[in-house]
Coordinates of C-alpha atoms and ligand atoms in Angstrom, one line a residue:
M1 CA 0.9 -7.3 -23.5
K2 CA -2.8 -6.6 -24.3
K3 CA -4.9 -5.9 -21.2
L4 CA -7.7 -8.5 -21.1
T5 CA -11.3 -7.3 -20.8
Q6 CA -13.9 -8.9 -18.5
Q7 CA -15.3 -10.6 -21.7
D8 CA -11.8 -12.0 -22.4
W9 CA -11.5 -13.4 -18.9
E10 CA -15.0 -14.8 -18.9
H11 CA -14.3 -16.5 -22.2
R12 CA -11.1 -18.0 -20.8
S13 CA -12.8 -19.2 -17.7
K14 CA -15.1 -21.3 -19.9
Q15 CA -12.1 -23.0 -21.4
L16 CA -10.3 -23.5 -18.1
S17 CA -9.8 -27.0 -16.7
F18 CA -9.7 -27.2 -12.9
P19 CA -7.1 -29.4 -11.2
N20 CA -8.9 -31.5 -8.7
Q21 CA -6.8 -34.5 -7.5
A22 CA -4.2 -34.8 -4.8
F23 CA -0.5 -34.8 -5.8
I24 CA 1.3 -37.5 -3.9
N25 CA 4.8 -38.9 -4.7
G26 CA 4.7 -37.3 -8.2
Q27 CA 1.3 -38.8 -9.1
W28 CA -2.1 -37.3 -9.4
Q29 CA -4.6 -39.3 -7.4
A30 CA -8.1 -39.3 -6.0
A31 CA -8.5 -39.4 -2.2
Q32 CA -8.1 -43.0 -1.0
A33 CA -11.6 -43.0 0.5
G34 CA -13.0 -41.5 -2.8
A35 CA -14.4 -38.4 -1.0
V36 CA -14.6 -35.0 -2.6
F37 CA -15.7 -31.5 -1.6
N38 CA -17.2 -28.8 -3.8
C39 CA -15.0 -25.9 -4.9
I40 CA -17.5 -23.1 -5.2
S41 CA -16.9 -19.7 -6.7
P42 CA -18.0 -16.8 -4.5
I43 CA -18.5 -14.7 -7.7
D44 CA -21.7 -16.5 -8.7
G45 CA -22.1 -19.6 -6.5
R46 CA -21.0 -21.8 -9.4
I47 CA -19.4 -25.2 -8.5
L48 CA -16.0 -25.0 -10.3
S49 CA -14.9 -28.5 -9.5
E50 CA -15.2 -31.5 -7.1
V51 CA -11.9 -31.7 -5.4
A52 CA -10.3 -34.7 -3.7
S53 CA -11.0 -34.6 0.0
C54 CA -7.9 -36.2 1.6
T55 CA -7.9 -37.9 5.0
Q56 CA -5.5 -39.7 7.3
T57 CA -4.8 -42.5 4.7
D58 CA -3.7 -39.9 2.1
V59 CA -1.6 -38.1 4.7
D60 CA 0.1 -41.3 5.6
L61 CA 1.0 -42.0 1.9
A62 CA 2.3 -38.4 1.4
V63 CA 4.3 -38.5 4.6
A64 CA 5.9 -41.8 3.6
A65 CA 6.8 -40.5 0.2
A66 CA 8.1 -37.3 1.6
R67 CA 10.2 -39.1 4.2
N68 CA 11.6 -41.5 1.7
A69 CA 12.6 -38.7 -0.6
F70 CA 14.3 -37.0 2.3
N71 CA 16.1 -40.0 3.6
Q72 CA 17.4 -40.8 0.1
Q73 CA 18.5 -37.2 -0.2
L74 CA 16.8 -36.9 -3.6
W75 CA 16.5 -33.2 -3.1
S76 CA 18.7 -32.1 -0.1
G77 CA 21.6 -34.1 -1.6
L78 CA 21.6 -32.2 -4.8
P79 CA 24.4 -29.5 -5.1
P80 CA 23.0 -26.1 -4.0
T81 CA 23.4 -24.7 -7.5
K82 CA 21.3 -27.4 -9.0
R83 CA 18.5 -26.9 -6.4
K84 CA 18.7 -23.2 -7.1
K85 CA 18.4 -23.8 -10.9
I86 CA 15.3 -26.0 -10.4
L87 CA 13.6 -23.5 -8.1
L88 CA 14.4 -20.6 -10.5
K89 CA 12.8 -22.7 -13.2
L90 CA 9.7 -23.0 -11.0
A91 CA 9.6 -19.2 -10.5
K92 CA 9.8 -18.8 -14.3
L93 CA 7.0 -21.3 -14.8
I94 CA 4.8 -19.4 -12.4
S95 CA 5.4 -16.2 -14.4
Q96 CA 4.7 -18.0 -17.7
N97 CA 1.4 -19.3 -16.3
Q98 CA 0.4 -16.1 -14.5
E99 CA -2.8 -15.5 -16.5
E100 CA -4.1 -19.0 -15.8
L101 CA -3.1 -18.9 -12.1
A102 CA -4.6 -15.4 -11.7
L103 CA -7.9 -16.6 -13.2
L104 CA -8.0 -19.7 -11.0
E105 CA -7.3 -17.5 -7.9
T106 CA -10.0 -15.0 -8.8
L107 CA -12.7 -17.6 -9.7
D108 CA -11.8 -19.6 -6.6
M109 CA -11.7 -16.9 -3.9
G110 CA -13.4 -13.8 -5.5
K111 CA -10.5 -11.3 -5.4
P112 CA -10.2 -8.8 -8.3
I113 CA -8.5 -10.2 -11.3
N114 CA -6.2 -7.2 -11.5
D115 CA -4.9 -7.9 -8.0
S116 CA -4.4 -11.6 -8.8
L117 CA -2.6 -10.8 -11.9
T118 CA -0.4 -7.9 -10.8
I119 CA 0.1 -8.6 -7.1
D120 CA -0.5 -12.3 -6.0
I121 CA 1.0 -14.2 -8.8
P122 CA 4.1 -12.0 -9.5
A123 CA 4.7 -11.9 -5.7
A124 CA 4.5 -15.7 -5.6
A125 CA 7.0 -16.1 -8.4
Q126 CA 9.3 -13.5 -6.8
C127 CA 9.2 -15.3 -3.5
I128 CA 10.3 -18.6 -5.0
Q129 CA 13.0 -16.7 -7.0
W130 CA 14.3 -14.8 -3.9
H131 CA 14.7 -18.0 -1.8
A132 CA 16.2 -19.9 -4.7
E133 CA 18.8 -17.1 -5.1
A134 CA 19.7 -17.4 -1.4
I135 CA 20.5 -21.1 -1.6
D136 CA 24.2 -20.7 -2.6
K137 CA 24.7 -17.4 -0.7
V138 CA 24.0 -18.4 2.9
Y139 CA 27.1 -19.7 4.7
G140 CA 27.6 -21.6 8.0
E141 CA 29.7 -20.3 10.9
I142 CA 32.9 -21.2 12.6
A143 CA 32.7 -20.6 16.4
P144 CA 35.4 -18.6 18.1
T145 CA 36.8 -21.6 20.0
A146 CA 40.2 -22.3 21.5
A147 CA 43.1 -23.0 19.1
D148 CA 43.1 -26.8 19.5
T149 CA 39.4 -27.2 18.4
I150 CA 37.2 -26.2 15.5
G151 CA 33.5 -25.6 16.2
L152 CA 31.4 -25.7 13.0
V153 CA 27.9 -24.2 13.1
T154 CA 25.8 -25.5 10.2
R155 CA 22.2 -25.4 9.2
E156 CA 20.5 -28.6 8.1
P157 CA 17.0 -29.2 6.7
V158 CA 14.5 -30.2 9.3
G159 CA 13.1 -33.1 7.2
V160 CA 9.4 -33.3 6.4
V161 CA 7.5 -30.1 6.6
G162 CA 3.7 -29.9 6.8
A163 CA 2.3 -26.5 5.5
I164 CA -1.3 -25.5 6.2
V165 CA -2.4 -22.3 4.5
P166 CA -5.5 -20.1 4.3
W167 CA -7.7 -18.8 1.5
N168 CA -7.1 -15.1 1.4
F169 CA -3.9 -15.2 -0.6
P170 CA -3.9 -18.9 -1.5
L171 CA -0.8 -19.1 -3.8
L172 CA 1.2 -16.4 -2.1
M173 CA 0.8 -17.8 1.4
A174 CA 1.7 -21.2 0.1
C175 CA 4.9 -19.8 -1.6
W176 CA 5.9 -18.0 1.6
K177 CA 6.1 -21.4 3.2
I178 CA 7.3 -23.7 0.4
A179 CA 10.0 -21.4 -1.0
P180 CA 12.3 -21.4 2.1
A181 CA 11.2 -25.0 2.9
L182 CA 12.4 -26.3 -0.4
A183 CA 15.3 -24.0 -0.7
A184 CA 16.6 -25.4 2.7
G185 CA 16.3 -29.0 1.2
N186 CA 13.2 -30.3 3.0
S187 CA 10.3 -32.4 1.7
V188 CA 7.0 -30.6 1.9
I189 CA 3.3 -31.6 2.3
L190 CA 1.1 -28.6 1.4
K191 CA -2.6 -28.4 2.5
P192 CA -4.4 -25.5 0.9
S193 CA -7.6 -24.2 2.3
E194 CA -10.7 -26.2 1.3
K195 CA -12.1 -22.8 0.3
S196 CA -9.4 -22.1 -2.3
P197 CA -7.5 -25.2 -3.4
L198 CA -7.0 -24.6 -7.1
T199 CA -3.8 -22.6 -7.4
A200 CA -1.9 -25.0 -5.0
L201 CA -2.9 -27.9 -7.2
K202 CA -1.8 -26.0 -10.4
L203 CA 1.5 -25.3 -8.5
A204 CA 2.0 -29.1 -8.1
E205 CA 1.9 -29.4 -11.9
L206 CA 4.6 -26.6 -12.3
V207 CA 6.8 -28.1 -9.5
H208 CA 6.7 -31.4 -11.4
Q209 CA 7.6 -29.6 -14.7
A210 CA 10.4 -27.8 -13.0
G211 CA 12.1 -31.1 -12.1
I212 CA 11.7 -31.4 -8.3
P213 CA 11.9 -35.1 -7.6
A214 CA 8.8 -37.2 -6.8
G215 CA 7.9 -37.2 -3.1
V216 CA 9.6 -33.9 -2.3
F217 CA 6.5 -31.8 -2.9
N218 CA 3.0 -33.1 -2.2
V219 CA -0.3 -31.3 -2.2
L220 CA -3.2 -32.6 -0.2
P221 CA -6.5 -30.8 -0.6
G222 CA -9.0 -31.5 2.2
L223 CA -10.9 -30.2 5.1
G224 CA -9.1 -28.7 8.1
E225 CA -10.6 -31.2 10.6
D226 CA -9.6 -34.2 8.3
A227 CA -6.5 -33.6 6.2
G228 CA -5.3 -30.6 8.3
K229 CA -5.7 -32.4 11.7
A230 CA -4.0 -35.6 10.3
I231 CA -1.0 -33.6 9.2
A232 CA -0.8 -31.7 12.5
L233 CA -1.0 -34.9 14.5
H234 CA 1.3 -37.0 12.3
P235 CA 4.2 -38.5 14.2
D236 CA 6.6 -38.4 11.2
I237 CA 6.2 -34.7 10.3
D238 CA 9.1 -32.7 11.8
T239 CA 7.8 -29.1 11.4
L240 CA 4.4 -27.6 10.9
V241 CA 4.1 -24.2 9.4
F242 CA 0.7 -22.5 9.4
T243 CA -1.0 -19.3 8.2
G244 CA -4.6 -18.9 9.3
S245 CA -6.7 -18.0 12.3
T246 CA -5.5 -17.7 15.9
R247 CA -8.2 -20.2 16.9
T248 CA -6.8 -22.9 14.5
G249 CA -3.2 -21.9 15.4
K250 CA -3.9 -22.8 19.1
Q251 CA -5.3 -26.2 18.1
L252 CA -2.2 -26.9 16.1
L253 CA 0.0 -26.2 19.1
M254 CA -2.1 -28.7 21.0
Y255 CA -1.8 -31.3 18.3
S256 CA 1.9 -31.0 18.4
G257 CA 2.0 -31.6 22.1
Q258 CA -0.3 -34.6 21.7
S259 CA 1.9 -36.2 19.0
N260 CA 5.6 -35.8 18.4
M261 CA 6.3 -32.2 19.6
K262 CA 6.9 -31.2 16.0
R263 CA 8.0 -27.6 15.7
V264 CA 5.0 -25.4 15.1
W265 CA 5.2 -21.9 13.5
I266 CA 2.1 -19.8 13.4
E267 CA 1.2 -16.8 11.3
A268 CA -2.2 -15.8 12.6
G269 CA -4.8 -13.0 12.8
G270 CA -4.6 -9.3 13.5
K271 CA -6.5 -6.2 14.5
S272 CA -3.9 -3.6 13.4
P273 CA -4.0 0.0 14.6
N274 CA -3.5 2.7 12.0
I275 CA -2.6 5.8 14.1
V276 CA -3.1 9.2 12.5
F277 CA -1.7 12.2 14.5
A278 CA -2.9 15.7 13.8
D279 CA 0.6 16.5 12.4
A280 CA 0.4 13.8 9.7
P281 CA 2.4 15.1 6.7
D282 CA -0.5 14.8 4.3
L283 CA -4.0 14.0 5.6
N284 CA -5.3 13.2 2.1
A285 CA -2.5 10.6 1.5
A286 CA -3.3 9.2 5.0
A287 CA -7.0 8.9 4.2
K288 CA -6.3 7.2 0.9
A289 CA -4.0 4.7 2.6
A290 CA -6.6 4.2 5.4
A291 CA -9.3 3.3 2.8
Q292 CA -7.0 0.9 1.0
A293 CA -5.9 -0.6 4.3
I294 CA -9.4 -1.8 5.1
C295 CA -10.7 -2.4 1.5
F296 CA -7.8 -4.2 -0.2
N297 CA -8.7 -7.9 -0.8
Q298 CA -12.2 -7.2 0.6
G299 CA -10.7 -6.5 4.0
E300 CA -9.7 -10.2 4.1
V301 CA -6.1 -9.4 5.0
C302 CA -4.4 -10.3 8.2
T303 CA -2.7 -6.9 8.3
A304 CA -5.9 -5.0 7.5
G305 CA -5.9 -1.5 9.1
S306 CA -9.1 -2.3 10.9
R307 CA -8.7 0.0 13.8
L308 CA -8.3 3.6 12.8
L309 CA -7.0 5.6 15.7
V310 CA -7.3 9.4 15.0
E311 CA -6.2 12.3 17.2
S312 CA -9.4 13.9 18.4
S313 CA -8.6 17.4 17.0
I314 CA -8.9 16.1 13.5
Q315 CA -11.3 13.2 14.1
N316 CA -14.3 14.7 12.2
E317 CA -12.3 16.1 9.3
F318 CA -10.2 12.9 8.9
V319 CA -13.1 10.4 9.0
K320 CA -14.9 12.5 6.3
L321 CA -11.8 12.2 4.1
V322 CA -11.7 8.4 4.6
Q323 CA -15.4 8.3 3.8
L324 CA -14.8 10.2 0.5
E325 CA -12.0 7.8 -0.4
L326 CA -14.3 4.8 0.2
A327 CA -16.5 6.0 -2.6
S328 CA -13.9 4.7 -5.1
W329 CA -13.9 1.3 -3.4
Q330 CA -17.2 -0.1 -4.4
P331 CA -17.6 -3.9 -5.0
S332 CA -18.1 -5.0 -8.6
H333 CA -17.5 -8.1 -10.8
P334 CA -14.1 -9.6 -9.9
L335 CA -13.3 -10.4 -13.6
N336 CA -13.6 -6.7 -14.5
P337 CA -10.0 -5.4 -14.6
E338 CA -11.1 -2.1 -13.1
T339 CA -12.7 -3.8 -10.0
Q340 CA -11.0 -2.9 -6.7
I341 CA -13.2 -4.9 -4.3
G342 CA -14.4 -8.4 -5.3
A343 CA -16.5 -11.0 -3.6
V344 CA -16.0 -12.3 -0.1
I345 CA -14.9 -15.9 0.2
D346 CA -18.1 -17.7 1.1
Q347 CA -21.5 -17.5 2.7
T348 CA -20.2 -18.1 6.2
Q349 CA -17.7 -15.3 6.0
L350 CA -20.3 -13.0 4.5
Q351 CA -22.6 -13.8 7.4
T352 CA -19.8 -13.2 9.9
I353 CA -19.2 -9.7 8.5
L354 CA -22.9 -8.8 8.5
N355 CA -23.2 -10.1 12.1
Y356 CA -20.3 -7.9 13.2
I357 CA -21.9 -4.9 11.5
Q358 CA -25.1 -5.6 13.4
L359 CA -23.1 -6.0 16.6
G360 CA -21.4 -2.7 16.0
K361 CA -24.8 -1.0 15.9
E362 CA -25.9 -2.7 19.0
E363 CA -22.7 -1.8 20.8
G364 CA -23.5 1.9 20.2
A365 CA -20.9 2.7 17.5
Q366 CA -22.0 5.1 14.8
L367 CA -22.5 3.6 11.4
I368 CA -21.5 6.4 9.0
T369 CA -21.3 4.5 5.7
G370 CA -21.9 1.1 4.2
G371 CA -23.3 -1.7 6.3
N372 CA -25.1 -3.8 3.8
Q373 CA -24.7 -6.8 1.5
C374 CA -24.9 -5.7 -2.1
L375 CA -25.0 -6.9 -5.7
Q376 CA -27.3 -9.9 -4.6
D377 CA -28.7 -10.2 -8.2
S378 CA -25.3 -11.4 -9.4
G379 CA -25.6 -14.5 -7.2
G380 CA -22.2 -13.5 -5.7
L381 CA -21.2 -12.5 -2.2
F382 CA -20.5 -8.8 -1.9
V383 CA -20.5 -6.4 1.0
E384 CA -20.3 -2.6 1.1
P385 CA -17.2 -1.1 2.7
T386 CA -18.3 0.1 6.1
I387 CA -17.1 2.7 8.6
F388 CA -18.1 2.9 12.2
D389 CA -17.2 6.1 14.1
N390 CA -17.2 6.7 17.9
V391 CA -15.9 3.2 18.5
T392 CA -14.3 2.5 21.9
N393 CA -11.5 0.0 22.1
Q394 CA -13.5 -2.2 24.5
M395 CA -16.2 -2.9 21.8
R396 CA -16.0 -6.3 20.2
I397 CA -15.8 -4.7 16.7
A398 CA -12.5 -3.1 18.0
Q399 CA -11.1 -6.3 19.6
E400 CA -12.1 -9.1 17.2
E401 CA -10.9 -9.8 13.7
I402 CA -13.8 -9.3 11.3
F403 CA -11.9 -10.1 8.2
G404 CA -14.0 -7.9 6.0
P405 CA -14.2 -4.3 4.9
V406 CA -15.4 -2.9 8.2
L407 CA -13.4 0.0 9.8
S408 CA -13.6 1.0 13.4
C409 CA -12.6 4.6 14.1
I410 CA -11.4 5.4 17.7
S411 CA -10.2 8.8 18.8
F412 CA -7.3 9.6 21.2
N413 CA -6.0 12.7 22.9
S414 CA -2.3 12.0 23.6
I415 CA 0.6 9.9 22.4
E416 CA 0.4 7.7 25.5
E417 CA -3.3 7.1 25.0
A418 CA -2.7 6.2 21.3
I419 CA 0.0 3.7 22.3
N420 CA -2.2 2.2 25.1
I421 CA -5.2 1.7 22.8
A422 CA -3.0 0.3 20.0
N423 CA -1.4 -2.2 22.3
D424 CA -4.7 -3.1 24.0
S425 CA -5.3 -6.1 21.8
Q426 CA -4.7 -9.9 21.8
Y427 CA -3.0 -9.4 18.4
G428 CA 0.3 -7.8 17.4
L429 CA 0.8 -8.2 13.7
A430 CA 1.2 -4.7 12.3
A431 CA 0.6 -1.0 13.0
A432 CA 1.0 2.3 11.2
I433 CA 1.8 5.8 12.4
W434 CA 1.2 9.1 10.5
T435 CA 3.2 12.1 11.8
K436 CA 5.9 14.4 10.4
D437 CA 7.6 14.4 13.8
I438 CA 10.4 11.9 13.4
S439 CA 11.1 11.7 17.1
K440 CA 7.5 11.0 17.9
A441 CA 7.3 8.4 15.1
H442 CA 10.3 6.6 16.5
R443 CA 9.1 6.7 20.1
V444 CA 5.7 5.3 19.1
A445 CA 7.1 2.7 16.7
K446 CA 9.3 1.4 19.5
A447 CA 6.4 1.2 22.0
L448 CA 4.1 -0.7 19.6
R449 CA 3.9 -4.4 20.2
A450 CA 3.7 -5.4 16.6
G451 CA 5.8 -7.4 14.1
S452 CA 5.6 -4.7 11.3
V453 CA 5.4 -1.0 11.9
W454 CA 4.8 1.4 9.0
I455 CA 5.6 5.1 9.3
N456 CA 3.7 7.5 6.9
Q457 CA 2.7 4.5 4.7
Y458 CA 0.6 1.4 5.1
D459 CA 1.5 -2.2 4.2
G460 CA 5.0 -1.7 2.8
G461 CA 7.2 -4.8 2.5
D462 CA 9.1 -7.1 0.1
M463 CA 11.0 -10.3 0.4
T464 CA 14.0 -8.6 2.1
A465 CA 12.3 -8.0 5.4
P466 CA 10.8 -10.5 7.9
F467 CA 7.0 -10.7 8.4
G468 CA 5.1 -12.1 11.4
G469 CA 3.4 -11.3 14.6
Y470 CA 3.8 -10.6 18.3
K471 CA 1.4 -12.0 20.9
Q472 CA -1.5 -14.1 19.5
S473 CA -0.7 -13.0 15.9
G474 CA 1.9 -15.8 15.9
N475 CA 5.5 -16.7 16.2
G476 CA 8.5 -16.9 13.9
R477 CA 8.8 -14.9 10.7
D478 CA 8.1 -15.5 7.0
K479 CA 10.2 -13.9 4.2
S480 CA 13.8 -12.8 4.3
L481 CA 16.7 -15.0 5.5
H482 CA 14.9 -15.1 8.9
A483 CA 12.4 -17.5 7.3
F484 CA 15.1 -20.2 7.2
D485 CA 14.9 -20.4 11.0
K486 CA 11.7 -22.4 10.6
Y487 CA 13.0 -24.8 8.1
T488 CA 16.5 -25.6 9.4
E489 CA 18.0 -27.2 12.5
I490 CA 21.3 -25.7 13.7
K491 CA 24.1 -28.2 14.3
A492 CA 27.3 -27.7 16.2
T493 CA 30.1 -30.0 15.2
W494 CA 33.3 -30.1 17.3
I495 CA 36.6 -31.2 15.9
Q496 CA 39.6 -31.9 18.1
L497 CA 42.8 -30.8 16.3
Ligands
LIG501 P1 -8.4 -21.0 9.3 O1 -7.6 -21.1 10.6 O2 -9.9 -21.3 9.4 O3 -7.9 -22.1 8.2 C1 -6.5 -22.0 7.8 C2 -6.1 -23.4 7.4 O4 -6.2 -24.3 8.5 C3 -7.0 -24.0 6.3 O5 -6.2 -24.7 5.4 C4 -7.9 -25.0 7.1 O6 -8.4 -26.0 6.4 C5 -6.9 -25.4 8.2 N1 -7.6 -25.9 9.4 C6 -8.7 -25.5 10.0 N2 -9.0 -26.2 11.1 C7 -7.9 -27.1 11.2 C8 -7.6 -28.1 12.2 N3 -8.4 -28.4 13.2 N4 -6.4 -28.8 12.1 C9 -5.6 -28.5 11.0 N5 -5.9 -27.6 10.1 C10 -7.0 -26.9 10.2 O7 -8.1 -19.6 8.7 P2 -8.8 -19.0 7.3 O8 -10.2 -18.6 7.6 O9 -8.5 -19.9 6.2 O10 -7.9 -17.7 7.1 C11 -8.1 -16.5 7.7 C12 -7.2 -16.3 8.9 O11 -5.9 -16.3 8.4 C13 -7.4 -14.9 9.5 O12 -7.4 -15.0 10.9 C14 -6.1 -14.2 9.0 O13 -5.8 -13.1 9.8 C15 -5.1 -15.3 9.0 N6 -4.0 -14.9 8.1 C16 -2.8 -14.6 8.7 C17 -1.7 -14.2 7.9 C18 -0.4 -13.9 8.5 O14 0.6 -13.9 7.8 N7 -0.3 -13.6 9.8 C19 -1.9 -14.1 6.5 C20 -3.1 -14.5 5.9 C21 -4.2 -14.8 6.7

């Protein structure tokens, strides 16, 4: 396949049509109240589309359609092999439309086109495929009961699932939710972020083409405090799955208590420690990974390695190596296939990042590279990768999620100190350890309160292993067979012989 140039992508973007209506009960529709919100590209500030801004009335319609489809078993009642076939078709359609989806993703949220094309979209297709394959491979259980009874343990779909997702990996985060939800036989109402609704809407078109019955999958674009809140408070939604900030996650738990005690599963923020011991097997490789861990996706990653913990004996040497690596991570036009850092999502996020950089200086951390907005002439929102050295873990730049390419370097003197600093956080999403001492690696990995721990690598993972957080990084797990825990109820059926 010919590699497209920036000019090719720009040409295609002029011909692109942007989906902009809600998808409810198999129909495209404007929001009932007629409201819209602007979908703005952070690449140049251009309004891409006016998108339906759904509210309570739209949510009510979607929930009624989803409930009806579920009660009639339009989807859950299909033989597993049939559901599998349809979802595999959906995965194929995502792959066949990968260039259009990648372009929508990049225009909408500013990430480099090469990442959209080679990471986000293929991973979304693979996620659907993996869960589809699981449909006819997961068995129920028979309990070890007395001889005169049989105890069957079966999993059933929970019913209607509300899925609220963020803007940093819009299609992929949506697929992490909808793949197991649909594979388990549920009806789904997906609310993409108002900052990046386009690929979720395109996905609705593909779901329709794949043959998923009307009402089973609905997409409601809208604001968090309107559509999102209405979904979270709805009395006829059985389960709410969420990826987003810890702040919103806490609100959703409250809404559940105020409504029908729907199950709530949260994937939230992080402030992940990347711990480099002096006996790391390859300091250059560790520095390369540390740069990538904070720069990939503009630092807008829940697992960003935003706290770099370095053993004091190699502190100066190692931070210099990371600084050198950062030179190859300079922002440029997201439609250029060579670009590694694109635009940050919007003006608010840009200002948040710049405010944290200012705060770091005021807190007494040493700014050693970056620290500025850049490429202003483009009309886009770009920020230089930034390193602060001499950070202490009490500083706000070490405790709070910045969600931008801003690295806080903290030194430590012993294994115990490294563990204490790493765990001294409200978050517990991920962590990495660099050492050639396997015993030390094991000991530290066990002591870290984090859902994913990487040893001598950063950010490994595929569909086979669960992903999620300890502490205020969330509950439950996405990916792998563990994901089905969110989307199924477990039933015990007793038979007297
Ligand atoms: P956010 O919490 O602002 O928004 C996430 C979603 O929640 C959006 O769709 C938004 O419209 C909706 N929302 C906002 N307020 C709401 C309300 N009151 N009721 C219902 N819905 C509401 O988060 P964001 O800024 O879109 O995403 C960034 C955050 O996501 C970061 O904290 C990041 O760490 C986290 N994240 C976590 C993971 C993970 O797997 N743990 C993955 C990606 C992103």
